[in-house]
Amino acid sequence: MTRAESDWGTWTADRPLELSHLSSGFAMTPVLYSARANSATAIPPGELVRFGRRGITNGQVCFETRHEETDLRWRYDLAESASTHIHWHCDAHGEWGLRYWVNLCFSAPAGIGFRFDRATGVLRSDNETGPQLSVRTAKLPLMATFHDDLAALLDEYGDKGYFYLGSRGTSGAFAVLRFNLEEAPAMSCHISLSMAESTIAGSGQPNDQSVLPNTVAPLASEVAALSENRQGSSGGTSARSDESGPSTEHDTSAAQHALEAMHDVLAWNHVHDPINARSYTVLTRFWNQQKFGGFGIWMNDVMYHALMWSRFDAAKARSNIDAVFAWQTDEGNFPCLVTGNDAWLDRSQPPIVSYVIWCCHRNSQDKELLQWAFPRLLANHDWWWRRRSLHDTGLVAYGTSLDVGDGLYKGTKLAAKDESSMDNMAVHDPAEFDASTGLIQAADVGLNSLLALDGEILAQMARLLELDDEALRLEQQGEAHRKRIAEWLWDDSRGVFANRMMDGRFVQALAPTSFFPMAAGIATEAQVDSLIRNYLKPEEKFGGQFVLPSATRDDPAYQDNVYWRGRIWAPLNYWVYEGLRRYGREIEASTLASKSLNLFKQGWEQRQCGENYHAETGAIADQSDTDTFYTWGAMLPALHVKEVFDDTPWQGMSLSPFQAEGEFGPITTAWGVLSIVNEGSHWTIRAKDAELMSGTVCSRLSHVLLTESSFHAELDASGIDETLRFTGRTIIAARLGQSDLMVNSDTVTLSAGHDGGQLVLRFDTGR
């Protein structure tokens, strides 16, 4: 199920457990109160909440709360746009349940209040037209209170405690249904939203009977079931497999674990920006309000979010794309950062946007996205050459435009380093800053490689959109750029790509950006061999148990362990993986994906997703310069997902269903939403509820193309007999390389010992 951007969801950035329905304006906020500590909380992001599973298809939201040593396990079932169910279950008491209160707080659009029926326990909005909210709980609330707003409730608890009855009532603007854990250690609540435009004539009651049947009996049954699972007051918040709580671990394969983890992180950090009236995925909920003033668009982060969302939800991917494109300057660049407090219009970030748009297009098959984005992407690409060209080197450098905007740090070397997104990385240290041009006086190998890739992808887009003149210009410009990178940024004495300063000296410090020319297809095979042999594998460089540190382990900056000086960052691993895949270095790519997943899983056991990681221990929170639930950290498990299914500008669609290990999916692809079942000796790919193809092939398929009349793929060599079956199709011819294959109706057999190559099947179309 793909949920609409206006449905019920955890949209409020600074209250991650608040449920709000964007199109109607209604919201439910849970508040916990401990009498022992006289402490009430609306549960902001932080130590009080442990983010649990977010169902990819079933709209389930699981989490745990721990306030004053009382542990609650929660589940929201967002069954459909108009209704939702709330469940909680107490796993451990920090005090007598009578003195610990769970409050469900309901707010409405301006001018709409609520009415509470004490006899039935039903809470309803009091509007006669428009959407109408109804709430039923399995047990009657101990009381309903009414306040001006959430702050007033919190103040009342702080000043008067839970015995105060002065706010008890039957109607008001801000309604609170109150329960304590003595009476309600487990509870279910049903919220229904009727879109009826009028009330029943003469009844004075909302006409919500069609959407709100009598739910008290089934809700009571749910509470009984929850209570049977209760562990007692000595229980903790350990992982469990039942459906009443977060269930942080369950029996899935590594690939499925990686896919679900990606979605969990994305979904928890996807919020609504009320300032700009749009939804998008924040870097982390911990930064959004205090640090960013309500919203924060850091260009590369939000584009990476779009890239990951494209595997699950095209609408959410597009919402992140729109959040970045909305701030493109008249100069043409996508700004480095725009927040509620500041705008860094004078600088951008590494040019990854064209790559992300291309991948989103491939997953959604939305050509309109390319048509809309291309002129904007081209303007950004040309901006780099116009504003960041480094003298007559034919290369570009990071910088800050002295005549644009008034963002913090503008005109300083710090601002120019910000443009790299890797602000304090050691590769920037020796390069001079030219205050007259705003440029760092060094050609950055990572930047130039990504800009070359940007031009390559733009040329492909232009060809697809039949803009041949633009395509030719980009191809010619790109060829010259790639040649210049190969000539000027390869340090033959060390056998590595490196930054180079204007006096010709190479920067001695290295970073994983030295591998980025591979992602752009610039390196020779001999250069790739040197990079892998001398830098990727040795533990004193970038190798080791946890990879890839942002400085070589033998560099003094590595010992700093501060931000980009030695710590591990998911985007660096991502681009190195792409480069290895582009050059067919399958073993090294798979090793990097496996090590990245293992690093991620170590933190994910505590439901942490690191902004960055300690390169020796894999720790996230070992120092203060990191965030523990940062969205782009999900790019680490994303690499393992790419091991099973990928789609890149250089290999097209690639499949390794034999890597799935059990069930995998759903995942959005150019063929629609797919799932894979691998039973060990045989795998099946399903599209929706129908089998698409199956087989025993245990080598990677790349450049995969399936049409009504044919199937094409590049196939790796194999030492065993393998089969491919296409359900509902009849194969009339099959060829692998120069050899014809044996065909039996819908199945083709590949004999043992084949050398791989181009696989082509022809189907009977009935014409």
PDB file of N, CA and C in Angstrom, residues 566-648:
ATOM      1  N   GLY A 566      38.580  11.002   9.533  1.00  0.00           N
ATOM      2  CA  GLY A 566      38.775   9.637   9.990  1.00  0.00           C
ATOM      3  C   GLY A 566      37.526   8.803  10.143  1.00  0.00           C
ATOM      4  N   ARG A 567      36.347   9.407  10.301  1.00  0.00           N
ATOM      5  CA  ARG A 567      35.148   8.623  10.527  1.00  0.00           C
ATOM      6  C   ARG A 567      34.583   8.094   9.202  1.00  0.00           C
ATOM      7  N   ILE A 568      33.712   7.121   9.302  1.00  0.00           N
ATOM      8  CA  ILE A 568      33.127   6.472   8.121  1.00  0.00           C
ATOM      9  C   ILE A 568      31.797   7.135   7.785  1.00  0.00           C
ATOM     10  N   TRP A 569      31.603   7.416   6.500  1.00  0.00           N
ATOM     11  CA  TRP A 569      30.401   8.098   6.017  1.00  0.00           C
ATOM     12  C   TRP A 569      29.775   7.292   4.879  1.00  0.00           C
ATOM     13  N   ALA A 570      28.477   7.054   4.972  1.00  0.00           N
ATOM     14  CA  ALA A 570      27.788   6.206   3.998  1.00  0.00           C
ATOM     15  C   ALA A 570      27.915   6.699   2.557  1.00  0.00           C
ATOM     16  N   PRO A 571      27.798   8.014   2.254  1.00  0.00           N
ATOM     17  CA  PRO A 571      27.902   8.429   0.851  1.00  0.00           C
ATOM     18  C   PRO A 571      29.238   8.079   0.212  1.00  0.00           C
ATOM     19  N   LEU A 572      30.325   8.089   0.994  1.00  0.00           N
ATOM     20  CA  LEU A 572      31.624   7.718   0.442  1.00  0.00           C
ATOM     21  C   LEU A 572      31.622   6.249   0.035  1.00  0.00           C
ATOM     22  N   ASN A 573      31.090   5.385   0.888  1.00  0.00           N
ATOM     23  CA  ASN A 573      30.986   3.967   0.548  1.00  0.00           C
ATOM     24  C   ASN A 573      30.129   3.775  -0.699  1.00  0.00           C
ATOM     25  N   TYR A 574      29.077   4.568  -0.802  1.00  0.00           N
ATOM     26  CA  TYR A 574      28.149   4.421  -1.924  1.00  0.00           C
ATOM     27  C   TYR A 574      28.856   4.646  -3.256  1.00  0.00           C
ATOM     28  N   TRP A 575      29.604   5.737  -3.390  1.00  0.00           N
ATOM     29  CA  TRP A 575      30.227   6.054  -4.668  1.00  0.00           C
ATOM     30  C   TRP A 575      31.384   5.118  -4.979  1.00  0.00           C
ATOM     31  N   VAL A 576      32.092   4.642  -3.973  1.00  0.00           N
ATOM     32  CA  VAL A 576      33.141   3.654  -4.231  1.00  0.00           C
ATOM     33  C   VAL A 576      32.516   2.358  -4.725  1.00  0.00           C
ATOM     34  N   TYR A 577      31.396   1.953  -4.126  1.00  0.00           N
ATOM     35  CA  TYR A 577      30.681   0.761  -4.584  1.00  0.00           C
ATOM     36  C   TYR A 577      30.257   0.919  -6.040  1.00  0.00           C
ATOM     37  N   GLU A 578      29.703   2.070  -6.395  1.00  0.00           N
ATOM     38  CA  GLU A 578      29.271   2.291  -7.773  1.00  0.00           C
ATOM     39  C   GLU A 578      30.447   2.166  -8.734  1.00  0.00           C
ATOM     40  N   GLY A 579      31.600   2.709  -8.338  1.00  0.00           N
ATOM     41  CA  GLY A 579      32.770   2.605  -9.189  1.00  0.00           C
ATOM     42  C   GLY A 579      33.229   1.172  -9.379  1.00  0.00           C
ATOM     43  N   LEU A 580      33.245   0.396  -8.320  1.00  0.00           N
ATOM     44  CA  LEU A 580      33.633  -1.005  -8.418  1.00  0.00           C
ATOM     45  C   LEU A 580      32.682  -1.776  -9.319  1.00  0.00           C
ATOM     46  N   ARG A 581      31.391  -1.515  -9.190  1.00  0.00           N
ATOM     47  CA  ARG A 581      30.413  -2.173 -10.046  1.00  0.00           C
ATOM     48  C   ARG A 581      30.599  -1.763 -11.512  1.00  0.00           C
ATOM     49  N   ARG A 582      30.873  -0.501 -11.742  1.00  0.00           N
ATOM     50  CA  ARG A 582      31.022  -0.036 -13.122  1.00  0.00           C
ATOM     51  C   ARG A 582      32.182  -0.745 -13.813  1.00  0.00           C
ATOM     52  N   TYR A 583      33.231  -1.067 -13.056  1.00  0.00           N
ATOM     53  CA  TYR A 583      34.393  -1.738 -13.629  1.00  0.00           C
ATOM     54  C   TYR A 583      34.338  -3.262 -13.489  1.00  0.00           C
ATOM     55  N   GLY A 584      33.177  -3.775 -13.084  1.00  0.00           N
ATOM     56  CA  GLY A 584      33.014  -5.217 -13.013  1.00  0.00           C
ATOM     57  C   GLY A 584      33.814  -5.891 -11.926  1.00  0.00           C
ATOM     58  N   ARG A 585      34.201  -5.140 -10.903  1.00  0.00           N
ATOM     59  CA  ARG A 585      34.958  -5.729  -9.791  1.00  0.00           C
ATOM     60  C   ARG A 585      33.952  -6.255  -8.764  1.00  0.00           C
ATOM     61  N   GLU A 586      33.349  -7.387  -9.118  1.00  0.00           N
ATOM     62  CA  GLU A 586      32.220  -7.923  -8.361  1.00  0.00           C
ATOM     63  C   GLU A 586      32.605  -8.341  -6.949  1.00  0.00           C
ATOM     64  N   ILE A 587      33.745  -8.996  -6.809  1.00  0.00           N
ATOM     65  CA  ILE A 587      34.149  -9.475  -5.480  1.00  0.00           C
ATOM     66  C   ILE A 587      34.375  -8.306  -4.537  1.00  0.00           C
ATOM     67  N   GLU A 588      35.097  -7.296  -5.010  1.00  0.00           N
ATOM     68  CA  GLU A 588      35.384  -6.136  -4.160  1.00  0.00           C
ATOM     69  C   GLU A 588      34.111  -5.361  -3.840  1.00  0.00           C
ATOM     70  N   ALA A 589      33.219  -5.236  -4.827  1.00  0.00           N
ATOM     71  CA  ALA A 589      31.958  -4.526  -4.587  1.00  0.00           C
ATOM     72  C   ALA A 589      31.113  -5.264  -3.557  1.00  0.00           C
ATOM     73  N   SER A 590      30.999  -6.576  -3.702  1.00  0.00           N
ATOM     74  CA  SER A 590      30.197  -7.353  -2.754  1.00  0.00           C
ATOM     75  C   SER A 590      30.791  -7.318  -1.353  1.00  0.00           C
ATOM     76  N   THR A 591      32.117  -7.336  -1.276  1.00  0.00           N
ATOM     77  CA  THR A 591      32.776  -7.235   0.031  1.00  0.00           C
ATOM     78  C   THR A 591      32.473  -5.897   0.685  1.00  0.00           C
ATOM     79  N   LEU A 592      32.528  -4.818  -0.097  1.00  0.00           N
ATOM     80  CA  LEU A 592      32.213  -3.500   0.445  1.00  0.00           C
ATOM     81  C   LEU A 592      30.762  -3.438   0.907  1.00  0.00           C
ATOM     82  N   ALA A 593      29.840  -4.018   0.129  1.00  0.00           N
ATOM     83  CA  ALA A 593      28.427  -4.026   0.520  1.00  0.00           C
ATOM     84  C   ALA A 593      28.228  -4.809   1.811  1.00  0.00           C
ATOM     85  N   SER A 594      28.895  -5.955   1.926  1.00  0.00           N
ATOM     86  CA  SER A 594      28.758  -6.788   3.122  1.00  0.00           C
ATOM     87  C   SER A 594      29.321  -6.090   4.350  1.00  0.00           C
ATOM     88  N   LYS A 595      30.497  -5.481   4.215  1.00  0.00           N
ATOM     89  CA  LYS A 595      31.088  -4.773   5.352  1.00  0.00           C
ATOM     90  C   LYS A 595      30.257  -3.553   5.740  1.00  0.00           C
ATOM     91  N   SER A 596      29.675  -2.889   4.755  1.00  0.00           N
ATOM     92  CA  SER A 596      28.826  -1.724   5.044  1.00  0.00           C
ATOM     93  C   SER A 596      27.588  -2.145   5.812  1.00  0.00           C
ATOM     94  N   LEU A 597      26.980  -3.276   5.409  1.00  0.00           N
ATOM     95  CA  LEU A 597      25.803  -3.770   6.120  1.00  0.00           C
ATOM     96  C   LEU A 597      26.158  -4.190   7.540  1.00  0.00           C
ATOM     97  N   ASN A 598      27.286  -4.852   7.715  1.00  0.00           N
ATOM     98  CA  ASN A 598      27.698  -5.277   9.061  1.00  0.00           C
ATOM     99  C   ASN A 598      27.940  -4.081   9.968  1.00  0.00           C
ATOM    100  N   LEU A 599      28.544  -3.033   9.430  1.00  0.00           N
ATOM    101  CA  LEU A 599      28.742  -1.808  10.207  1.00  0.00           C
ATOM    102  C   LEU A 599      27.393  -1.222  10.617  1.00  0.00           C
ATOM    103  N   PHE A 600      26.472  -1.156   9.669  1.00  0.00           N
ATOM    104  CA  PHE A 600      25.149  -0.604   9.962  1.00  0.00           C
ATOM    105  C   PHE A 600      24.425  -1.443  11.011  1.00  0.00           C
ATOM    106  N   LYS A 601      24.456  -2.760  10.876  1.00  0.00           N
ATOM    107  CA  LYS A 601      23.707  -3.641  11.772  1.00  0.00           C
ATOM    108  C   LYS A 601      24.167  -3.498  13.214  1.00  0.00           C
ATOM    109  N   GLN A 602      25.436  -3.195  13.419  1.00  0.00           N
ATOM    110  CA  GLN A 602      25.939  -3.040  14.793  1.00  0.00           C
ATOM    111  C   GLN A 602      25.201  -1.926  15.517  1.00  0.00           C
ATOM    112  N   GLY A 603      24.960  -0.798  14.852  1.00  0.00           N
ATOM    113  CA  GLY A 603      24.188   0.276  15.459  1.00  0.00           C
ATOM    114  C   GLY A 603      22.702   0.019  15.434  1.00  0.00           C
ATOM    115  N   TRP A 604      22.242  -0.684  14.396  1.00  0.00           N
ATOM    116  CA  TRP A 604      20.811  -0.920  14.229  1.00  0.00           C
ATOM    117  C   TRP A 604      20.254  -1.849  15.297  1.00  0.00           C
ATOM    118  N   GLU A 605      21.117  -2.615  15.942  1.00  0.00           N
ATOM    119  CA  GLU A 605      20.660  -3.439  17.060  1.00  0.00           C
ATOM    120  C   GLU A 605      20.076  -2.568  18.167  1.00  0.00           C
ATOM    121  N   GLN A 606      20.537  -1.326  18.272  1.00  0.00           N
ATOM    122  CA  GLN A 606      19.971  -0.349  19.220  1.00  0.00           C
ATOM    123  C   GLN A 606      19.070   0.646  18.490  1.00  0.00           C
ATOM    124  N   ARG A 607      18.680   0.309  17.271  1.00  0.00           N
ATOM    125  CA  ARG A 607      17.844   1.160  16.408  1.00  0.00           C
ATOM    126  C   ARG A 607      18.502   2.532  16.221  1.00  0.00           C
ATOM    127  N   GLN A 608      19.787   2.530  15.984  1.00  0.00           N
ATOM    128  CA  GLN A 608      20.518   3.738  15.646  1.00  0.00           C
ATOM    129  C   GLN A 608      21.013   3.650  14.210  1.00  0.00           C
ATOM    130  N   CYS A 609      20.906   4.765  13.520  1.00  0.00           N
ATOM    131  CA  CYS A 609      21.411   4.878  12.150  1.00  0.00           C
ATOM    132  C   CYS A 609      22.335   6.088  12.125  1.00  0.00           C
ATOM    133  N   GLY A 610      23.631   5.856  12.003  1.00  0.00           N
ATOM    134  CA  GLY A 610      24.599   6.902  12.241  1.00  0.00           C
ATOM    135  C   GLY A 610      24.780   7.872  11.094  1.00  0.00           C
ATOM    136  N   GLU A 611      24.947   9.130  11.466  1.00  0.00           N
ATOM    137  CA  GLU A 611      25.419  10.125  10.505  1.00  0.00           C
ATOM    138  C   GLU A 611      26.815   9.741  10.047  1.00  0.00           C
ATOM    139  N   ASN A 612      27.630   9.236  10.970  1.00  0.00           N
ATOM    140  CA  ASN A 612      28.969   8.736  10.681  1.00  0.00           C
ATOM    141  C   ASN A 612      29.338   7.732  11.770  1.00  0.00           C
ATOM    142  N   TYR A 613      30.448   7.014  11.551  1.00  0.00           N
ATOM    143  CA  TYR A 613      30.800   5.894  12.424  1.00  0.00           C
ATOM    144  C   TYR A 613      32.296   5.917  12.752  1.00  0.00           C
ATOM    145  N   HIS A 614      32.638   5.442  13.943  1.00  0.00           N
ATOM    146  CA  HIS A 614      34.037   5.290  14.327  1.00  0.00           C
ATOM    147  C   HIS A 614      34.643   4.180  13.469  1.00  0.00           C
ATOM    148  N   ALA A 615      35.795   4.453  12.874  1.00  0.00           N
ATOM    149  CA  ALA A 615      36.367   3.528  11.906  1.00  0.00           C
ATOM    150  C   ALA A 615      37.038   2.319  12.543  1.00  0.00           C
ATOM    151  N   GLU A 616      37.270   2.325  13.853  1.00  0.00           N
ATOM    152  CA  GLU A 616      37.874   1.181  14.526  1.00  0.00           C
ATOM    153  C   GLU A 616      36.832   0.312  15.218  1.00  0.00           C
ATOM    154  N   THR A 617      35.877   0.949  15.874  1.00  0.00           N
ATOM    155  CA  THR A 617      34.901   0.209  16.681  1.00  0.00           C
ATOM    156  C   THR A 617      33.528   0.115  16.036  1.00  0.00           C
ATOM    157  N   GLY A 618      33.254   0.969  15.037  1.00  0.00           N
ATOM    158  CA  GLY A 618      31.925   1.022  14.442  1.00  0.00           C
ATOM    159  C   GLY A 618      30.917   1.766  15.290  1.00  0.00           C
ATOM    160  N   ALA A 619      31.370   2.408  16.372  1.00  0.00           N
ATOM    161  CA  ALA A 619      30.460   3.126  17.268  1.00  0.00           C
ATOM    162  C   ALA A 619      29.907   4.372  16.586  1.00  0.00           C
ATOM    163  N   ILE A 620      28.710   4.747  16.999  1.00  0.00           N
ATOM    164  CA  ILE A 620      28.064   5.952  16.476  1.00  0.00           C
ATOM    165  C   ILE A 620      28.200   7.096  17.471  1.00  0.00           C
ATOM    166  N   ALA A 621      27.803   6.852  18.698  1.00  0.00           N
ATOM    167  CA  ALA A 621      27.700   7.927  19.690  1.00  0.00           C
ATOM    168  C   ALA A 621      28.922   8.013  20.587  1.00  0.00           C
ATOM    169  N   ASP A 622      30.097   7.667  20.063  1.00  0.00           N
ATOM    170  CA  ASP A 622      31.309   7.719  20.886  1.00  0.00           C
ATOM    171  C   ASP A 622      31.799   9.137  21.085  1.00  0.00           C
ATOM    172  N   GLN A 623      31.318  10.087  20.284  1.00  0.00           N
ATOM    173  CA  GLN A 623      31.653  11.498  20.446  1.00  0.00           C
ATOM    174  C   GLN A 623      30.465  12.325  19.983  1.00  0.00           C
ATOM    175  N   SER A 624      30.525  13.607  20.217  1.00  0.00           N
ATOM    176  CA  SER A 624      29.328  14.440  20.072  1.00  0.00           C
ATOM    177  C   SER A 624      29.037  14.858  18.642  1.00  0.00           C
ATOM    178  N   ASP A 625      29.995  14.702  17.739  1.00  0.00           N
ATOM    179  CA  ASP A 625      29.830  15.225  16.390  1.00  0.00           C
ATOM    180  C   ASP A 625      29.186  14.209  15.456  1.00  0.00           C
ATOM    181  N   THR A 626      28.093  13.647  15.890  1.00  0.00           N
ATOM    182  CA  THR A 626      27.342  12.730  15.041  1.00  0.00           C
ATOM    183  C   THR A 626      25.899  12.714  15.520  1.00  0.00           C
ATOM    184  N   ASP A 627      25.018  12.272  14.634  1.00  0.00           N
ATOM    185  CA  ASP A 627      23.611  12.118  14.991  1.00  0.00           C
ATOM    186  C   ASP A 627      23.278  10.632  14.929  1.00  0.00           C
ATOM    187  N   THR A 628      22.419  10.185  15.815  1.00  0.00           N
ATOM    188  CA  THR A 628      22.176   8.749  15.945  1.00  0.00           C
ATOM    189  C   THR A 628      21.001   8.230  15.128  1.00  0.00           C
ATOM    190  N   PHE A 629      20.292   9.110  14.422  1.00  0.00           N
ATOM    191  CA  PHE A 629      19.211   8.639  13.538  1.00  0.00           C
ATOM    192  C   PHE A 629      19.186   9.544  12.311  1.00  0.00           C
ATOM    193  N   TYR A 630      20.209   9.397  11.491  1.00  0.00           N
ATOM    194  CA  TYR A 630      20.475  10.288  10.375  1.00  0.00           C
ATOM    195  C   TYR A 630      20.161   9.556   9.079  1.00  0.00           C
ATOM    196  N   THR A 631      19.368  10.171   8.211  1.00  0.00           N
ATOM    197  CA  THR A 631      18.780   9.429   7.110  1.00  0.00           C
ATOM    198  C   THR A 631      19.803   8.839   6.165  1.00  0.00           C
ATOM    199  N   TRP A 632      20.852   9.588   5.800  1.00  0.00           N
ATOM    200  CA  TRP A 632      21.727   9.019   4.777  1.00  0.00           C
ATOM    201  C   TRP A 632      22.557   7.850   5.291  1.00  0.00           C
ATOM    202  N   GLY A 633      22.524   7.590   6.593  1.00  0.00           N
ATOM    203  CA  GLY A 633      23.139   6.361   7.087  1.00  0.00           C
ATOM    204  C   GLY A 633      22.506   5.116   6.494  1.00  0.00           C
ATOM    205  N   ALA A 634      21.251   5.243   6.028  1.00  0.00           N
ATOM    206  CA  ALA A 634      20.565   4.102   5.412  1.00  0.00           C
ATOM    207  C   ALA A 634      21.165   3.730   4.065  1.00  0.00           C
ATOM    208  N   MET A 635      22.092   4.546   3.543  1.00  0.00           N
ATOM    209  CA  MET A 635      22.776   4.172   2.305  1.00  0.00           C
ATOM    210  C   MET A 635      23.735   3.006   2.520  1.00  0.00           C
ATOM    211  N   LEU A 636      24.082   2.697   3.756  1.00  0.00           N
ATOM    212  CA  LEU A 636      24.907   1.520   4.029  1.00  0.00           C
ATOM    213  C   LEU A 636      24.140   0.231   3.727  1.00  0.00           C
ATOM    214  N   PRO A 637      22.952   0.017   4.300  1.00  0.00           N
ATOM    215  CA  PRO A 637      22.206  -1.183   3.890  1.00  0.00           C
ATOM    216  C   PRO A 637      21.736  -1.115   2.444  1.00  0.00           C
ATOM    217  N   ALA A 638      21.603   0.087   1.889  1.00  0.00           N
ATOM    218  CA  ALA A 638      21.190   0.210   0.486  1.00  0.00           C
ATOM    219  C   ALA A 638      22.148  -0.510  -0.447  1.00  0.00           C
ATOM    220  N   LEU A 639      23.426  -0.571  -0.080  1.00  0.00           N
ATOM    221  CA  LEU A 639      24.396  -1.273  -0.924  1.00  0.00           C
ATOM    222  C   LEU A 639      24.082  -2.762  -0.996  1.00  0.00           C
ATOM    223  N   HIS A 640      23.621  -3.327   0.099  1.00  0.00           N
ATOM    224  CA  HIS A 640      23.279  -4.754   0.077  1.00  0.00           C
ATOM    225  C   HIS A 640      22.018  -4.987  -0.753  1.00  0.00           C
ATOM    226  N   VAL A 641      21.092  -4.050  -0.726  1.00  0.00           N
ATOM    227  CA  VAL A 641      19.913  -4.145  -1.586  1.00  0.00           C
ATOM    228  C   VAL A 641      20.332  -4.135  -3.052  1.00  0.00           C
ATOM    229  N   LYS A 642      21.326  -3.296  -3.378  1.00  0.00           N
ATOM    230  CA  LYS A 642      21.810  -3.224  -4.755  1.00  0.00           C
ATOM    231  C   LYS A 642      22.490  -4.524  -5.185  1.00  0.00           C
ATOM    232  N   GLU A 643      22.936  -5.322  -4.237  1.00  0.00           N
ATOM    233  CA  GLU A 643      23.483  -6.629  -4.578  1.00  0.00           C
ATOM    234  C   GLU A 643      22.415  -7.538  -5.179  1.00  0.00           C
ATOM    235  N   VAL A 644      21.166  -7.365  -4.765  1.00  0.00           N
ATOM    236  CA  VAL A 644      20.070  -8.197  -5.261  1.00  0.00           C
ATOM    237  C   VAL A 644      19.435  -7.582  -6.505  1.00  0.00           C
ATOM    238  N   PHE A 645      19.211  -6.283  -6.449  1.00  0.00           N
ATOM    239  CA  PHE A 645      18.529  -5.610  -7.560  1.00  0.00           C
ATOM    240  C   PHE A 645      19.101  -4.210  -7.700  1.00  0.00           C
ATOM    241  N   ASP A 646      19.469  -3.846  -8.932  1.00  0.00           N
ATOM    242  CA  ASP A 646      20.078  -2.543  -9.143  1.00  0.00           C
ATOM    243  C   ASP A 646      19.686  -2.022 -10.519  1.00  0.00           C
ATOM    244  N   ASP A 647      19.869  -0.735 -10.707  1.00  0.00           N
ATOM    245  CA  ASP A 647      19.608  -0.113 -12.001  1.00  0.00           C
ATOM    246  C   ASP A 647      20.504   1.114 -12.079  1.00  0.00           C
ATOM    247  N   THR A 648      21.541   1.048 -12.914  1.00  0.00           N
ATOM    248  CA  THR A 648      22.525   2.118 -12.991  1.00  0.00           C
ATOM    249  C   THR A 648      22.650   2.615 -14.424  1.00  0.00           C
TER     250      THR A 648
END
